[in-house]
Coordinates of C-alpha atoms and ligand atoms in Angstrom, one line a residue:
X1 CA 3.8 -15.3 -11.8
X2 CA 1.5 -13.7 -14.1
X3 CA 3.1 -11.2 -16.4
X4 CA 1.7 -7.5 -15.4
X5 CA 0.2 -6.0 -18.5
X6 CA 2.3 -3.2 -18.0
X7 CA 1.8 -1.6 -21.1
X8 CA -1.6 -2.0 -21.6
X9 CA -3.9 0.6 -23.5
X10 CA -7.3 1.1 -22.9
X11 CA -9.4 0.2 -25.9
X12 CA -9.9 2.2 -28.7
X13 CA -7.4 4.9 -27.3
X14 CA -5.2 6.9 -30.0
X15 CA -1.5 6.6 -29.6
X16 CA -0.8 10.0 -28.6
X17 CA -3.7 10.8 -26.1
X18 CA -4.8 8.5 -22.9
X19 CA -8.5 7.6 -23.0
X20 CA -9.9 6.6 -20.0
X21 CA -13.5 4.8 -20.2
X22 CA -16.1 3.6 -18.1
X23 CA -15.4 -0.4 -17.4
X24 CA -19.0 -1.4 -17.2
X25 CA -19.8 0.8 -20.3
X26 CA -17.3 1.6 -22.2
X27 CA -18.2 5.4 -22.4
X28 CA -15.4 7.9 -22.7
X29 CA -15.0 9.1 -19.3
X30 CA -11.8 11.8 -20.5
X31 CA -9.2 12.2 -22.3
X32 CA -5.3 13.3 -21.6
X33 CA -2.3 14.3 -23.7
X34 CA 0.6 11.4 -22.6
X35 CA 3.4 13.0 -20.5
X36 CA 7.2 11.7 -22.4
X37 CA 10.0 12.4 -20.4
X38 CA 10.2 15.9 -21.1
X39 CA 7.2 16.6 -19.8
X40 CA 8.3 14.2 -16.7
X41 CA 11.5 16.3 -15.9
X42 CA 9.7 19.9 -16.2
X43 CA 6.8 18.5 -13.1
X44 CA 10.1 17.2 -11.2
X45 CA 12.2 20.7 -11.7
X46 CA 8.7 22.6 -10.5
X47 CA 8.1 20.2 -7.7
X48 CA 12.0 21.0 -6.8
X49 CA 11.6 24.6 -7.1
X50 CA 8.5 24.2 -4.7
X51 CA 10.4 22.4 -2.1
X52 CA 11.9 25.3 -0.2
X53 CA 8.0 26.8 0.1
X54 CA 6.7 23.6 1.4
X55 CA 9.5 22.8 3.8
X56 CA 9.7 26.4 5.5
X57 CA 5.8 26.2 6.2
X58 CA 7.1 24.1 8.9
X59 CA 5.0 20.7 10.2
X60 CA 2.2 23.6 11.8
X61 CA 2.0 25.2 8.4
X62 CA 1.8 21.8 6.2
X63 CA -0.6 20.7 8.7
X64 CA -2.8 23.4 7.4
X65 CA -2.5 23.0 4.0
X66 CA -2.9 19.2 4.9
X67 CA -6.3 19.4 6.3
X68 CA -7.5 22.2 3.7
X69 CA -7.6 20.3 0.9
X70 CA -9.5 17.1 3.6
X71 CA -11.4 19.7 3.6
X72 CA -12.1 20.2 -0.3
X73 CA -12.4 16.8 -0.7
X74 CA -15.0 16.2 1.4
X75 CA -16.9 19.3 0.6
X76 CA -17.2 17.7 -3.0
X77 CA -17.6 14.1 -2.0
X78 CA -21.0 13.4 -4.3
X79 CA -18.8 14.8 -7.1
X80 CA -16.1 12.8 -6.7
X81 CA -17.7 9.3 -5.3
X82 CA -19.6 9.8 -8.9
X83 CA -16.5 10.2 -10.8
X84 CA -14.8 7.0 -9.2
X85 CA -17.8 5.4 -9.7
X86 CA -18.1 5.8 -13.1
X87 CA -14.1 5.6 -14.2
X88 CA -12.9 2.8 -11.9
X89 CA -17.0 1.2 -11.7
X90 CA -17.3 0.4 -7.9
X91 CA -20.5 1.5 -6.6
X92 CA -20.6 5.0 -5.7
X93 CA -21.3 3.9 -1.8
X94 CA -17.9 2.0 -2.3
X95 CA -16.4 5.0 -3.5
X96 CA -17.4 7.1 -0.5
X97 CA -16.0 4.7 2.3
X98 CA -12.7 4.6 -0.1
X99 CA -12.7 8.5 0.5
X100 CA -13.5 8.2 4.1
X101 CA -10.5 6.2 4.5
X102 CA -8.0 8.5 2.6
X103 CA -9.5 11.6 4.5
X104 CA -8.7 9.7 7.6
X105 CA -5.0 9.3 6.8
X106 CA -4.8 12.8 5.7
X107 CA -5.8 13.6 8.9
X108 CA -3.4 11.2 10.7
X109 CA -0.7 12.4 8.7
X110 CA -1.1 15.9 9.1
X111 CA -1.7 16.0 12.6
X112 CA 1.4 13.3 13.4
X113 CA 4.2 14.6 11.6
X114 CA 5.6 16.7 14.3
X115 CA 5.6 14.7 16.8
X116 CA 6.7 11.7 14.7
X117 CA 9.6 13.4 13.0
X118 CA 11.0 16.3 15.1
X119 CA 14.2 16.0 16.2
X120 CA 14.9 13.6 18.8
X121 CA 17.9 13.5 21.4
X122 CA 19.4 10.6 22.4
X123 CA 21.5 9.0 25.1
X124 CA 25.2 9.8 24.3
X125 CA 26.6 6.6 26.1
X126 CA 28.8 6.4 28.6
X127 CA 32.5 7.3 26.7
X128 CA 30.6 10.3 25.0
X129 CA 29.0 11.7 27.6
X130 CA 30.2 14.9 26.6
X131 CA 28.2 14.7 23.1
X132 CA 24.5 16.0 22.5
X133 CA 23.2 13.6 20.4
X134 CA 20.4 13.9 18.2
X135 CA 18.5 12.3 15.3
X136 CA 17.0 15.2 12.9
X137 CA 14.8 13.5 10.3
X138 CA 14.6 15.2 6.7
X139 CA 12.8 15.0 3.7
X140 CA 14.0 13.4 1.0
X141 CA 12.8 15.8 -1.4
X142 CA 11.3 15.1 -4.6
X143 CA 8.8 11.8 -4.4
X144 CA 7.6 10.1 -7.5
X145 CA 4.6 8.1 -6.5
X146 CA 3.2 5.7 -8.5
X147 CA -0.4 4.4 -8.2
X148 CA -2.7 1.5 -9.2
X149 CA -6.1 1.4 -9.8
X150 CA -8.3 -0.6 -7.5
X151 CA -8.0 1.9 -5.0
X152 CA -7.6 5.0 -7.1
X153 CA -7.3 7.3 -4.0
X154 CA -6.9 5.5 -1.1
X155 CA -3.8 3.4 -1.6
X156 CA -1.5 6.3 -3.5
X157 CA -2.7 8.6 -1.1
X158 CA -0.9 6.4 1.6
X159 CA 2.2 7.6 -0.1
X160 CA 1.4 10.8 -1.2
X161 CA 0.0 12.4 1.8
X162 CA 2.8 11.1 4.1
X163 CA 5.3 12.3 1.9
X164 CA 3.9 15.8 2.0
X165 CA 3.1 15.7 5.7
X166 CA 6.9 14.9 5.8
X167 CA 8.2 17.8 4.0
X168 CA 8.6 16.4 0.4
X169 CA 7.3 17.9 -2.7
X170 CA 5.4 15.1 -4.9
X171 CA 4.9 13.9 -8.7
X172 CA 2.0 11.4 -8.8
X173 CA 1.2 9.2 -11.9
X174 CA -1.6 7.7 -11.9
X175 CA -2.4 4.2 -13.1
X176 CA -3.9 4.6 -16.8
X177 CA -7.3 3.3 -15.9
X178 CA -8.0 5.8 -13.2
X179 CA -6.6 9.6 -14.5
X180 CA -9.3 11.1 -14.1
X181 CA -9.6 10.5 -10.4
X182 CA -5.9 11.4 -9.8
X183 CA -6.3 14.4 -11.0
X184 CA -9.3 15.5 -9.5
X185 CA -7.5 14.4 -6.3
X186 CA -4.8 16.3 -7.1
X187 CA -6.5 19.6 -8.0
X188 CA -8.6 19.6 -5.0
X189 CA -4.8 20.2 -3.2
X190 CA -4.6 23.1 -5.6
X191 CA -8.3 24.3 -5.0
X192 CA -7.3 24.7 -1.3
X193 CA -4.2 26.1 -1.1
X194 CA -4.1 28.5 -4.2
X195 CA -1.0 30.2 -2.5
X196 CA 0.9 27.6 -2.9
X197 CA 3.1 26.7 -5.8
X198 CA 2.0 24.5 -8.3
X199 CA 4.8 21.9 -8.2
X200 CA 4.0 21.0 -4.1
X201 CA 1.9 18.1 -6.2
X202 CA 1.7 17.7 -8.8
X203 CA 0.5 14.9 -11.3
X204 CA 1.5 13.3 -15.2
X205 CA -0.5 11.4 -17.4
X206 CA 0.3 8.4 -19.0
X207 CA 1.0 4.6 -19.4
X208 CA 3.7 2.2 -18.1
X209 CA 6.0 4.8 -20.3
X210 CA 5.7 7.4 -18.6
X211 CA 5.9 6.1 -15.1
X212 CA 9.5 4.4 -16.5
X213 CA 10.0 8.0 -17.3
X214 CA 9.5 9.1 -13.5
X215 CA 11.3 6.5 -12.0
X216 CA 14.5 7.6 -14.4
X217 CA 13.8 11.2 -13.5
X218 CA 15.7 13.5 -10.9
X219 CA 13.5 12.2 -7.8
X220 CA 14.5 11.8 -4.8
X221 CA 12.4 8.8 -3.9
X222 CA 9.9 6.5 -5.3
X223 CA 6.8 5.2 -3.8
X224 CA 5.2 2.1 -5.8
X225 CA 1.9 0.5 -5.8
X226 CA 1.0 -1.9 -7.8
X227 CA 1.7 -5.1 -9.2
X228 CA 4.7 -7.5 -8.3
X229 CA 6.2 -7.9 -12.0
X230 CA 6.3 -4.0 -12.3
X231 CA 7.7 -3.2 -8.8
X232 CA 11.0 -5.5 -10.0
X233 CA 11.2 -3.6 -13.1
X234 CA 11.1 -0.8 -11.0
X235 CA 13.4 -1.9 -8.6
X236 CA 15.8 -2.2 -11.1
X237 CA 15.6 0.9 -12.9
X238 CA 16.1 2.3 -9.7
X239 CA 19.2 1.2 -9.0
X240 CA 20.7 3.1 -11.7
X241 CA 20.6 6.1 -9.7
X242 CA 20.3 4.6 -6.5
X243 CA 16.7 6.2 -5.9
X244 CA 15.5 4.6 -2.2
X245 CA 12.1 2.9 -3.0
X246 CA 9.1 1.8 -0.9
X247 CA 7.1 -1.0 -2.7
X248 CA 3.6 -2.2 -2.3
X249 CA 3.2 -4.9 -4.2
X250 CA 0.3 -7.9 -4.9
X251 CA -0.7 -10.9 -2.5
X252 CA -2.6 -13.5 -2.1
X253 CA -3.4 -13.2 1.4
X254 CA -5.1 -16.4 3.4
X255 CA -7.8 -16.4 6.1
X256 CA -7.5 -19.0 8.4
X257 CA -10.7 -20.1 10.2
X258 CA -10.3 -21.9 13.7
X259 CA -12.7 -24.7 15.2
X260 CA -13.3 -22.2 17.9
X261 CA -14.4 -19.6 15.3
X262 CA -17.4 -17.8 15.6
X263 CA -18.3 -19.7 12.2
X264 CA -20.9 -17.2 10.7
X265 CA -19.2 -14.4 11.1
X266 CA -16.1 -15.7 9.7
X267 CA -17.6 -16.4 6.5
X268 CA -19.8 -13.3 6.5
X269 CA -16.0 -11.4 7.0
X270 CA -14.4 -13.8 4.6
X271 CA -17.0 -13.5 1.7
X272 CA -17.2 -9.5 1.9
X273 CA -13.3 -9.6 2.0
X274 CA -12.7 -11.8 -1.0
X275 CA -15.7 -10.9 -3.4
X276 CA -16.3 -6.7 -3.0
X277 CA -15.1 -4.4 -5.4
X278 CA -14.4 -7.4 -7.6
X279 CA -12.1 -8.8 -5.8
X280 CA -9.0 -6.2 -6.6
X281 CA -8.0 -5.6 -3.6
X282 CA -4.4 -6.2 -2.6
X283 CA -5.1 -7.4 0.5
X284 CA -8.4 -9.4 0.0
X285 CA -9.0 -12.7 0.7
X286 CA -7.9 -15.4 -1.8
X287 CA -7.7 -18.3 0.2
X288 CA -9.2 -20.0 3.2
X289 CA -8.0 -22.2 5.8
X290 CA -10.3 -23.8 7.7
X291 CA -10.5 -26.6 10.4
X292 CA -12.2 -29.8 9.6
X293 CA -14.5 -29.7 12.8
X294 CA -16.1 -26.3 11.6
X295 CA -15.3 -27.1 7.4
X296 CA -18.9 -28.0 6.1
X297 CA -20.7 -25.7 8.7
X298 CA -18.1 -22.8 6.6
X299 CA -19.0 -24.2 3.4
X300 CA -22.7 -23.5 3.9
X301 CA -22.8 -20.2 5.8
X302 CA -20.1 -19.0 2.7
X303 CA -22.5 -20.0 0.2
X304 CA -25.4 -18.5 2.2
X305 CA -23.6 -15.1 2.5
X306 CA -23.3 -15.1 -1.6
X307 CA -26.3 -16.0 -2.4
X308 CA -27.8 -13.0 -4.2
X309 CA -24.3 -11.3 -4.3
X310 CA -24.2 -10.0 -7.9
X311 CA -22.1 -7.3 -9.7
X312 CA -23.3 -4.3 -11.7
X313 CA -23.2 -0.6 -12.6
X314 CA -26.7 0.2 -11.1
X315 CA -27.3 1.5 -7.4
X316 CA -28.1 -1.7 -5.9
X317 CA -25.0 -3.9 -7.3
X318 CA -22.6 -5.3 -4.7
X319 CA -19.8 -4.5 -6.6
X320 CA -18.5 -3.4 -9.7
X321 CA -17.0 -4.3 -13.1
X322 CA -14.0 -5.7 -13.5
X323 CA -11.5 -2.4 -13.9
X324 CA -9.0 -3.4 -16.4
X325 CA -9.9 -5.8 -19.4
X326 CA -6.9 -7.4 -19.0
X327 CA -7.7 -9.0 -15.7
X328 CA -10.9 -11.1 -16.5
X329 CA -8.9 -13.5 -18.6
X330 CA -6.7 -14.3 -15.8
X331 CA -9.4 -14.8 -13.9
X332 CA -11.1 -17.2 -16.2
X333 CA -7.6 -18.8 -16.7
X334 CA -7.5 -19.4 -12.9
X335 CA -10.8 -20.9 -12.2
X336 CA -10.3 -23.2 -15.6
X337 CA -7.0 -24.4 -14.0
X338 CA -8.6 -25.1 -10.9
X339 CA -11.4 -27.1 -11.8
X340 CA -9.7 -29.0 -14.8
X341 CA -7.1 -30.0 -11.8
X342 CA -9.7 -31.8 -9.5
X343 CA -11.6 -28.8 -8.2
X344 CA -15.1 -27.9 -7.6
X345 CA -16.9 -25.0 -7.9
X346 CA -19.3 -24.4 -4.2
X347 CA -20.7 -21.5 -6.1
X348 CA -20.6 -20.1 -9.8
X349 CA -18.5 -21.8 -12.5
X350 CA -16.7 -20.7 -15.7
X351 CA -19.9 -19.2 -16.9
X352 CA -20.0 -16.7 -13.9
X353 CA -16.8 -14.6 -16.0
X354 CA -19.4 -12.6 -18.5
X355 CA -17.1 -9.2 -18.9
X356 CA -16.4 -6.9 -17.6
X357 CA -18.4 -9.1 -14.5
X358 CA -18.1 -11.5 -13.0
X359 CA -20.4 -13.3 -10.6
X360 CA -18.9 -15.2 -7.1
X361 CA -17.0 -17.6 -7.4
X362 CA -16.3 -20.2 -4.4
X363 CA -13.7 -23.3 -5.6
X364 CA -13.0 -26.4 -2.9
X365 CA -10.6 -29.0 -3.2
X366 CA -8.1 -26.8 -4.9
X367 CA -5.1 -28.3 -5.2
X368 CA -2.6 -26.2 -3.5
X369 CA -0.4 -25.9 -7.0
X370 CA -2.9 -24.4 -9.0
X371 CA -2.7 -20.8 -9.9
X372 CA -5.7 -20.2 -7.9
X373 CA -3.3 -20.5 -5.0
X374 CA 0.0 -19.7 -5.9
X375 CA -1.1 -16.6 -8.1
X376 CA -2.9 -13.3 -7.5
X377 CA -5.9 -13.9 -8.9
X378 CA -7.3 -10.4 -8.6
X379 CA -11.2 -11.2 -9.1
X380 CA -14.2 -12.2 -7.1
X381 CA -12.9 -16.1 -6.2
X382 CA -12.0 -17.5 -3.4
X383 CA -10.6 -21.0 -2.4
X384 CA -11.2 -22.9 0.7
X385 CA -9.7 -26.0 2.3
X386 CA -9.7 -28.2 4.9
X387 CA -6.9 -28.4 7.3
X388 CA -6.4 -30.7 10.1
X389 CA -4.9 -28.5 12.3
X390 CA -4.3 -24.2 12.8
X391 CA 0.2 -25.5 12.1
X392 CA -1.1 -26.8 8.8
X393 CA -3.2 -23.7 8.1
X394 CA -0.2 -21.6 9.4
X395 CA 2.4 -23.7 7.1
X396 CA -0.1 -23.4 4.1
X397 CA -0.9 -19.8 4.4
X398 CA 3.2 -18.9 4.6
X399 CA 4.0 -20.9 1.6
X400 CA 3.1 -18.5 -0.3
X401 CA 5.9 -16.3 -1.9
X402 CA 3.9 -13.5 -1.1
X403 CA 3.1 -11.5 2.7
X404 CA 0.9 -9.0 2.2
X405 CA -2.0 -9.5 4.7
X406 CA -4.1 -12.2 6.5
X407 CA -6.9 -13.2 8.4
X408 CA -7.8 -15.1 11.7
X409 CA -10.7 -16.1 13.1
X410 CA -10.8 -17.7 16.7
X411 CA -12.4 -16.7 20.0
X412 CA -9.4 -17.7 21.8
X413 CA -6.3 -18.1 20.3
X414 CA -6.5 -15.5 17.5
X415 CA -3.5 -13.1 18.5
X416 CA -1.4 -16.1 19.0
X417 CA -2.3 -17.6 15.6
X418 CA -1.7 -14.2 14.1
X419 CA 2.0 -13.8 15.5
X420 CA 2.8 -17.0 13.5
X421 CA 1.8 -15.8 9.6
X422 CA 4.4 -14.2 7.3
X423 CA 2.4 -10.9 6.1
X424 CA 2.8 -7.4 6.9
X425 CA -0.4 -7.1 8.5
X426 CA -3.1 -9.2 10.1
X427 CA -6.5 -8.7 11.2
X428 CA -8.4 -11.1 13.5
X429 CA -12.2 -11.8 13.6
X430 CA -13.0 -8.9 11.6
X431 CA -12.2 -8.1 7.8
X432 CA -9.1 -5.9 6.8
X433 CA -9.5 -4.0 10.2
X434 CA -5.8 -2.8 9.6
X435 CA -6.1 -0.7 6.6
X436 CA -9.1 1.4 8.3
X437 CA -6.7 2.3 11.5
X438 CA -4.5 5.2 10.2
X439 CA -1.8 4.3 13.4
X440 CA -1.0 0.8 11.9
X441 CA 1.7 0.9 9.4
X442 CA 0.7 -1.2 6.0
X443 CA 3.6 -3.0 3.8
X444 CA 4.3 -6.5 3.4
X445 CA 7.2 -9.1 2.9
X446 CA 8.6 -11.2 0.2
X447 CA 7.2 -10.7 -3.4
X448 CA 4.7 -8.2 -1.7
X449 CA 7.5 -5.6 -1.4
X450 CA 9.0 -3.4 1.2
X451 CA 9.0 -0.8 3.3
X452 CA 5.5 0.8 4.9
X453 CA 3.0 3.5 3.9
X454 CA 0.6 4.6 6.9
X455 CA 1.3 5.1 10.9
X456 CA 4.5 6.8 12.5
X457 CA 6.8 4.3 10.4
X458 CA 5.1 5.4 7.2
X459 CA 5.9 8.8 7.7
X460 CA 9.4 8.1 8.5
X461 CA 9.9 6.2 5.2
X462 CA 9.1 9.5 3.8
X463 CA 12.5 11.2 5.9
X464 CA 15.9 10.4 6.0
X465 CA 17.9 10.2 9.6
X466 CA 20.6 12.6 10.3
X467 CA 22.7 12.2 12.8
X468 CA 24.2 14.6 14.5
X469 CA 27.1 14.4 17.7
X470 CA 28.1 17.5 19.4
X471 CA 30.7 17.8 21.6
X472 CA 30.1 19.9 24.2
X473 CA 33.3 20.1 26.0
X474 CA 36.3 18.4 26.0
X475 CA 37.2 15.9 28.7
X476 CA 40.9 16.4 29.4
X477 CA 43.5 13.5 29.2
X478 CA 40.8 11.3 27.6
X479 CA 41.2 12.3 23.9
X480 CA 40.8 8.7 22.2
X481 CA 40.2 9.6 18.8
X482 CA 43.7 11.6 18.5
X483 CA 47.3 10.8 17.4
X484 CA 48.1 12.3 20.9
X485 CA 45.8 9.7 23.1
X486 CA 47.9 8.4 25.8
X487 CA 48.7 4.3 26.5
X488 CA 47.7 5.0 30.2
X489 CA 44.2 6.2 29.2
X490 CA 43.6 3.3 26.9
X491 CA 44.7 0.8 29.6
X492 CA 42.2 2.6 32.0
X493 CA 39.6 2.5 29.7
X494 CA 40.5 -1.4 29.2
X495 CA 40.2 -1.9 33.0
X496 CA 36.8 -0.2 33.0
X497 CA 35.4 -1.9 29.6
X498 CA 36.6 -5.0 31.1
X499 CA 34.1 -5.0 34.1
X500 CA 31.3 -3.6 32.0
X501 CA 31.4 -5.7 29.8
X502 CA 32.9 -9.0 30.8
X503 CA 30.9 -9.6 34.2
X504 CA 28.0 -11.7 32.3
X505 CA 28.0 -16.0 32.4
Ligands
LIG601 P1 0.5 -2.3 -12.5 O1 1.8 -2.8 -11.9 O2 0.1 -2.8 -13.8 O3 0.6 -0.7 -12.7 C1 0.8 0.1 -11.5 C2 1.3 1.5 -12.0 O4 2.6 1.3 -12.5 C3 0.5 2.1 -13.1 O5 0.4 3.5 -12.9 C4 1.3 1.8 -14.4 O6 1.1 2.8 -15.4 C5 2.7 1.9 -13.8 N1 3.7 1.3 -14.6 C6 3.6 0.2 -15.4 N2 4.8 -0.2 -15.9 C7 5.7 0.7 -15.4 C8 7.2 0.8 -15.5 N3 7.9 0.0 -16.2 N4 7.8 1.8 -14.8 C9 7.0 2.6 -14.0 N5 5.7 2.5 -13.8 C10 5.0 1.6 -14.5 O7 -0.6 -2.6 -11.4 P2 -2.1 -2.3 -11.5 O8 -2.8 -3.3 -12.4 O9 -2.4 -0.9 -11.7 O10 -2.6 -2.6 -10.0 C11 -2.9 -3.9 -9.5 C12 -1.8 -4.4 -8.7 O11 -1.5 -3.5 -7.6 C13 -2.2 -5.7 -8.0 O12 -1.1 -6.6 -8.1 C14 -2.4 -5.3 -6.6 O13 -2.2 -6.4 -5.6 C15 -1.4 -4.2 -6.4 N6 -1.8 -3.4 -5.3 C16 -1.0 -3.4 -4.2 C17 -1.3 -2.6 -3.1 C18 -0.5 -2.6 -1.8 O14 -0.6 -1.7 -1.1 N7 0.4 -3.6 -1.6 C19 -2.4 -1.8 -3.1 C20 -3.2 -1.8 -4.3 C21 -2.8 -2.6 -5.4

């Protein structure tokens, strides 16, 4: 597995402050004092002393706050589309849709919360039928969420916005190469709910450092995304106080393409998927599967949808630069590996890396051992293979150690096909469908992590059941869980436990 380059600087920054610069021009965008530990613990304490605001406001009362600061957001869209534009690079068009998305979970979030996590009564059973029982859900309190920065607002603002729509108060550090954005994102809460205290959210600067430093902190829970290496070192550093953790980790998702496929569109879905903003995107395409009947018709239509696909910092580019410096070696490294191992290049070669772009690249005949396939390669390649059949597609896409997403494409056995992949999420005969539908939960398996962000389940990762049994009377003779129960009552209850349960061949 590649090593994250967790404590990686930007260039040229000083020790002691954070730079943050353009990626396609190197141009300061800003520049932040580091947050140590001490500076870690005083945004905890305030987002603790904030709790007992946030949580009386009630789910009607977040709600508000909630879609106030949609609202700010919004209302200064141009602004901030500009801003991501120029400190993560994606076109500014990119940008917007990435806002779009985040505004829609905002909205989910805010508007779900009651109904997802008010208290909820279940059936007592039939030997405690004189208990009430219910489940309350609670906040945690205190969540330290941790972002990348492919998807500077949309993919911590699956955590962050369902945390606070559940009642929890929330740190956020943003990844290094995006601080800028996180804390415009995080004033905007500010901007539209000045009443509020400051430590509802909250956000710290710094590197690797400093998100150590929050993870060590007084939290109450940690919500990860980012890379697989770092979510272990979290993991671990977590267990020292036992802090719960939800983890969204890398992949190297598949697509697999059916003989029944509508062909064209797959590779239209599948070349979008794998190449836009540079290919860093968790769940983008990194592989293809396809069926030999349909394999050279693929080929072509993929290399037709590329054509005149070319990165850039202009209006008109497809996508951006690459975000972090680090990444285009591994890149190159991958594509090297690939074609020195018996691998050809269907489009672009070694020469399309030219940092911080890098053009399409399309590699067949991969073997399936080279990093391009086993590793997250986290640029604008893709692989594709042959496969004689949709169980060797299906056994091929789950070797992976990953299970973050996946792809189908088939006209009539698509939903079948997707029930048999290993990934958290699956979206068939269109592109990444799943992360644009605010109901659907989004996680994965394996060395993609655990536990879900999004939907009804990603608001209760953000709470913590409490159960609670009342009894609401007593039922004479038939105290069981006394020193005082009778031998008579327990061979009753024997007799009637015998027929309930003992009836079934
Ligand atoms: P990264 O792991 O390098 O950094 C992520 C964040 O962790 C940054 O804020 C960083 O400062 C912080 N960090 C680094 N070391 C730390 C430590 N020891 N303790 C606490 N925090 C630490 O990842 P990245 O390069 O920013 O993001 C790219 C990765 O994120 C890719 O692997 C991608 O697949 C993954 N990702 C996953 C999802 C998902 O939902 N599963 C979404 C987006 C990105």
């Amino acid at each position: 597995m590649t090593e994250a380059p967790v404590a990686a600087r930007p260039v040229e920054a000083a020790p002691e402050t954070l730079q943050s610069l353009n990626p396609a021009t190197g141009e300061l965008v800003a520049e932040f004092p580091i947050d140590d530990a001490t500076a870690v613990a005083t945004a905890v304490g305030r987002a603790r002393a904030a709790l007992p605001t946030w949580r009386d406001l009630g789910f009607d009362g977040r709600r508000k706050a909630l879609l106030r600061w949609a609202s700010q957001l919004i209302n200064n869209a141009d602004e901030l589309s500009d801003l991501v534009h120029r400190e993560n690079g994606k076109p500014a068009e990119d940008a917007f849709l990435e806002l779009m998305l985040t505004l829609e979970h905002i909205d989910w979030a805010a508007k779900n919360a009651k109904k997802v996590l008010s208290p909820q009564k279940v059936k007592p059973g039939l030997f405690m039928a004189n208990h009430e029982a219910v489940i309350e859900r609670r906040a945690y309190g205190v969540v330290g969420v941790i972002g990348p920065w492919n998807y500077p607002l949309y993919t911590p603002n699956g955590s962050i916005a369902y945390a606070l729509a559940a009642g929890n108060t929330v740190v956020f550090k943003p990844s290094e190469y995006t601080v800028a954005i996180g804390r415009y994102y995080v004033e905007a809460f500010a901007k539209a709910n000045p009443e509020l205290p400051a430590g509802v959210l909250s956000v710290v600067f710094g590197y690797g450092e400093t998100g150590a430093a929050l993870v060590k902190s007084e939290i109450d829970k940690i919500a990860f995304t980012g890379s697989t290496p770092t979510g272990k070192r979290i993991m671990a550093a977590a267990a020292e106080r036992m802090t719960p953790l939800v983890l969204e980790c890398g992949g190297k998702d598949a697509a697999i393409v059916a003989a029944d496929a509508d062909v064209d569109a797959a590779a239209e879905a599948i070349a979008w998927s794998a190449i836009q903003n540079s290919g860093q995107t968790c769940v983008g395409t990194e592989r293809v599967y396809v069926e030999e009947a349909v394999y050279d018709t693929f080929l072509t239509a993929i290399r037709a949808k590329l054509v005149g696909v070319a990165p850039g910092s202009h209006d008109s580019a497809s996508y951006g630069p690459m975000t972090m410096p680090a990444q285009v070696d591994v890149v190159r490294k991958h594509i090297e590996d690939a074609l020195s191992r018996g691998g050809r290049a269907l489009l672009g070669s070694t020469e399309s890396v030219r940092a911080p772009f890098i053009d399409p690249v399309v590699l067949v005949d991969t073997p399936e051992d080279s990093l391009a396939v086993t590793e997250e390669t986290f640029g604008p390649t893709v692989t594709v293979r042959a496969v004689k059949s949709i169980d060797e597609a299906v056994e091929l896409t789950n070797a992976s150690e990953f299970g973050l997403a996946s792809m189908v494409f088939s006209k009539s056995s698509g939903m079948a096909i997707a029930r048999r992949l290993r990934a958290g999420a699956t979206s068939v005969n269109a592109p990444l469908s799943f992360a644009a539908i605010s109901a659907l939960p989004f996680g994965g398996v394996g060395a993609s992590g655990f536990g879900r962000i999004h939907g009804a389940d990603g608001l209760r990762e953000f709470a913590y059941p409490h159960a609670i049994a009342r009894q609401r009377y007593a039922i004479p003779g038939m105290a069981l869980l006394t020193f005082g129960r009778k031998s008579s009552t327990v061979a009753m209850i024997k007799k009637v436990i015998t027929f309930r349960h003992g009836r079934h061949s």
